[in-house]
JSON list of C-alpha atoms in Angstrom, two decimals:
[
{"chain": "A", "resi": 1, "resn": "UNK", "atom": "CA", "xyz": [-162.15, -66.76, 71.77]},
{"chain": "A", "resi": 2, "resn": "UNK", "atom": "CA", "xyz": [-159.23, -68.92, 70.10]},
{"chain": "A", "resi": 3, "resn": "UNK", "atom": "CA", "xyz": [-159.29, -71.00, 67.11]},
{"chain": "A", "resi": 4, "resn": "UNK", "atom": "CA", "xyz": [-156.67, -74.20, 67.20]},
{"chain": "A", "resi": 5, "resn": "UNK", "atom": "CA", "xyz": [-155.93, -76.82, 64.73]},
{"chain": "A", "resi": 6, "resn": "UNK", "atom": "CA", "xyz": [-155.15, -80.08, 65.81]},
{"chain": "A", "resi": 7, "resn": "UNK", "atom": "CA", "xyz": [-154.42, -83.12, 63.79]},
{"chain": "A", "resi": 8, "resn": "UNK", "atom": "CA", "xyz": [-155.68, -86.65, 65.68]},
{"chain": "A", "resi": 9, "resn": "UNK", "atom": "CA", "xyz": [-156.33, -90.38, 65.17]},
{"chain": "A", "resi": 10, "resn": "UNK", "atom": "CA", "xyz": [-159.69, -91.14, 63.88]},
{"chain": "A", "resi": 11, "resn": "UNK", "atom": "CA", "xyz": [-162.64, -91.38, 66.56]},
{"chain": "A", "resi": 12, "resn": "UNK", "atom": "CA", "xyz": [-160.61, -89.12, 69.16]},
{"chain": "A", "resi": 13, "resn": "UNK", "atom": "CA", "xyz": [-163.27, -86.18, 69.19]},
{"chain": "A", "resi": 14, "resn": "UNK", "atom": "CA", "xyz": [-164.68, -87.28, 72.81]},
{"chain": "A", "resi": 15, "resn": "UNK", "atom": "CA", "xyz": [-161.36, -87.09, 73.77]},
{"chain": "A", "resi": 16, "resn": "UNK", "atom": "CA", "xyz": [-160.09, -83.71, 72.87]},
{"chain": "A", "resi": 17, "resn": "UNK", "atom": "CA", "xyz": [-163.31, -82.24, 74.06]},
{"chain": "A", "resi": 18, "resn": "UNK", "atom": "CA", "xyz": [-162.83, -84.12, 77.48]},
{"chain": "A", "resi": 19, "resn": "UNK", "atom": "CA", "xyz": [-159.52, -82.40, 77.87]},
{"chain": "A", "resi": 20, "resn": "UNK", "atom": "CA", "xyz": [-160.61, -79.31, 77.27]},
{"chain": "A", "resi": 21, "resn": "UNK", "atom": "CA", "xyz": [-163.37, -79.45, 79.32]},
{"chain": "A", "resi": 22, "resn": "UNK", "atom": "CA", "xyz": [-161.38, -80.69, 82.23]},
{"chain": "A", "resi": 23, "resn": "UNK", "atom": "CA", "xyz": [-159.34, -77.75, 81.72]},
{"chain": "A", "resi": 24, "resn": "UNK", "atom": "CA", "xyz": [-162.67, -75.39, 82.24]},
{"chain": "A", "resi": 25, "resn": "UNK", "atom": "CA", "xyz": [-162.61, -74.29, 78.18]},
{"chain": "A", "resi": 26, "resn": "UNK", "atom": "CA", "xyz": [-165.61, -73.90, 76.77]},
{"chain": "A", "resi": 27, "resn": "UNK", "atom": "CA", "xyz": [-166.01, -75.00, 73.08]},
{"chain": "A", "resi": 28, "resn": "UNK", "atom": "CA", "xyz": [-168.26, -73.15, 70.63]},
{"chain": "A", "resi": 29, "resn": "UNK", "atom": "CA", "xyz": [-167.37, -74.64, 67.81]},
{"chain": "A", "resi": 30, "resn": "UNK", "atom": "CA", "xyz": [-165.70, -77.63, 66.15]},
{"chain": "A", "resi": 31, "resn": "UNK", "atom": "CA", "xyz": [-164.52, -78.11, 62.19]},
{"chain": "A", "resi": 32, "resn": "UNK", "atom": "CA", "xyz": [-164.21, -81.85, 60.93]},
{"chain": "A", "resi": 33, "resn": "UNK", "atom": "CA", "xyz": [-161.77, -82.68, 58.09]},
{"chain": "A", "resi": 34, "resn": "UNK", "atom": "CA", "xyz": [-160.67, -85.95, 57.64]},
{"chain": "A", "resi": 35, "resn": "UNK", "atom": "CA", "xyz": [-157.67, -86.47, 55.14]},
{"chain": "A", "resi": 36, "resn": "UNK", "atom": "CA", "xyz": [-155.49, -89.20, 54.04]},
{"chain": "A", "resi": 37, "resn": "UNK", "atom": "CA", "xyz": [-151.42, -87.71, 54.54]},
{"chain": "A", "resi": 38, "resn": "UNK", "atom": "CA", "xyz": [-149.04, -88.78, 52.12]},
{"chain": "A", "resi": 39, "resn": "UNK", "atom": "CA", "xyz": [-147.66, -91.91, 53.93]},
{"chain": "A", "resi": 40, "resn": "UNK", "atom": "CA", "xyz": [-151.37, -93.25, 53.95]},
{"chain": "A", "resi": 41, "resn": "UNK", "atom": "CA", "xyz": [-152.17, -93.16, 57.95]},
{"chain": "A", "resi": 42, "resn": "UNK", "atom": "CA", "xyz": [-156.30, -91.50, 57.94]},
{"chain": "A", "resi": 43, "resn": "UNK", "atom": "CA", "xyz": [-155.57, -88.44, 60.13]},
{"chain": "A", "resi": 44, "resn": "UNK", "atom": "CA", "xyz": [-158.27, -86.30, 61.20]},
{"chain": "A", "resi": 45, "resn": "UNK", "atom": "CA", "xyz": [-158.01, -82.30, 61.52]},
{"chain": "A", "resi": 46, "resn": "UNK", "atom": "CA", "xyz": [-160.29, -80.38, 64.09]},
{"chain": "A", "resi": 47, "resn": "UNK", "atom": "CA", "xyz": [-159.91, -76.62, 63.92]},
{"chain": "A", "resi": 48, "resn": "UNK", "atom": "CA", "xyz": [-161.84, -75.84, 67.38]},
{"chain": "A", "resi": 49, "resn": "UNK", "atom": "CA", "xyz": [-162.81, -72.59, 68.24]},
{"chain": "A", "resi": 50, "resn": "UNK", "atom": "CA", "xyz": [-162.94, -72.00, 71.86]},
{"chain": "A", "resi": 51, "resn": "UNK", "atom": "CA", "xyz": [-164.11, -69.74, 74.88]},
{"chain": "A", "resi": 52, "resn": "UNK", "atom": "CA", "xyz": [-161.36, -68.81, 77.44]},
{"chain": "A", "resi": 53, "resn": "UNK", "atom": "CA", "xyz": [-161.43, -66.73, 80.16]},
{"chain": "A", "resi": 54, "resn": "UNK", "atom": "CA", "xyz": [-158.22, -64.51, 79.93]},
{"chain": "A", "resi": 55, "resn": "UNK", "atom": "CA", "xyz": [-154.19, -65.56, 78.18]},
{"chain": "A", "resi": 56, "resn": "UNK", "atom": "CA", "xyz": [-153.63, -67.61, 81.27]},
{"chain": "A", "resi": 57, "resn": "UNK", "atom": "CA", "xyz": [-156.49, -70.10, 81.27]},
{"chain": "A", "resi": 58, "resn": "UNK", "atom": "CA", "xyz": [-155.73, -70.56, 77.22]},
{"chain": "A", "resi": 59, "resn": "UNK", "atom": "CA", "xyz": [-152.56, -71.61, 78.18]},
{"chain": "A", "resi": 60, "resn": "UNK", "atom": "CA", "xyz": [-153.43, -73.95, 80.94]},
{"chain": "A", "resi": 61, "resn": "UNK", "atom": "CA", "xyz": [-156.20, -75.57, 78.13]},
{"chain": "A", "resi": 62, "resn": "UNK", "atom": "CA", "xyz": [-152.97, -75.75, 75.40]},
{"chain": "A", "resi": 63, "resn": "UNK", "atom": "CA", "xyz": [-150.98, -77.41, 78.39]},
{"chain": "A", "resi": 64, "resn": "UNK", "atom": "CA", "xyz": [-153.31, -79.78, 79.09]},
{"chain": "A", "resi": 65, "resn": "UNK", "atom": "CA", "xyz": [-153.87, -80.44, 75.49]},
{"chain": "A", "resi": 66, "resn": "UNK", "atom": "CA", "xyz": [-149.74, -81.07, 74.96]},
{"chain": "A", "resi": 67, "resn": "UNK", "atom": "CA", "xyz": [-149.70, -83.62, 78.03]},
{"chain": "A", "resi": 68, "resn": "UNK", "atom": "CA", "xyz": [-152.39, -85.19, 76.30]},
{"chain": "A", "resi": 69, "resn": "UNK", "atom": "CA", "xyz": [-150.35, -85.95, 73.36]},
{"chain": "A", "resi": 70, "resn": "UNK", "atom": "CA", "xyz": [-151.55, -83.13, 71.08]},
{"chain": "A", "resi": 71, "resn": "UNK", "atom": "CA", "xyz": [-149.76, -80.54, 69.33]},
{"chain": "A", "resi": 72, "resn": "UNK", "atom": "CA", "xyz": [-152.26, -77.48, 69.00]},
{"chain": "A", "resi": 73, "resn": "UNK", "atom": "CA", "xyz": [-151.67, -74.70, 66.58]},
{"chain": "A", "resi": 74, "resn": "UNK", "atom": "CA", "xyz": [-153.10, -71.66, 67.28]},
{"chain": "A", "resi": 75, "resn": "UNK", "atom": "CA", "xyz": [-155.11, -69.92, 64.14]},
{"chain": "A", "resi": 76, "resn": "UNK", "atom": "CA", "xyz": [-155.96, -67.31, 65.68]},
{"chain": "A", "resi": 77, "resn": "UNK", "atom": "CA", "xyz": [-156.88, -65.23, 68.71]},
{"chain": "A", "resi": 78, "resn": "UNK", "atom": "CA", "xyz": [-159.83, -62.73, 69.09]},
{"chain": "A", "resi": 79, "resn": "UNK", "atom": "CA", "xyz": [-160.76, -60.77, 72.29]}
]
């Protein structure tokens, strides 16, 4: 599995999960912070831990999650 952090609009859970399950990733589990950044905008954080199947598929899901408009970070990797 991976773990990613991603930082979103509000209410935009469905849609991260959508991408990634269009992109055949299987998510096992999803963290929820919600924060106010220093210029005031609500931003939400999701650290999502997720199932791939080998380095290529996780980065056809991180693709897929960059031409969606996010900017994943990877936390870390585990085999």
């Amino acid at each position: 599995g991976s773990e990613m952090c991603i930082e979103t609009e509000p209410g935009e859970l469905l849609k991260v999960a959508k991408v990634i399950a269009d992109a055949k990733g299987n998510v096992i589990k999803i963290d929820h912070n919600q924060f106010v950044s220093i210029n005031r905008n609500a931003a939400v954080e999701l650290g999502i831990t997720l199932e791939a199947f080998g380095m290529e598929h996780k980065e056809e899901i991180l693709n897929a999650m960059r031409k969606a408009g996010y900017n994943p970070k990877i936390i870390q990797t585990t085999m």
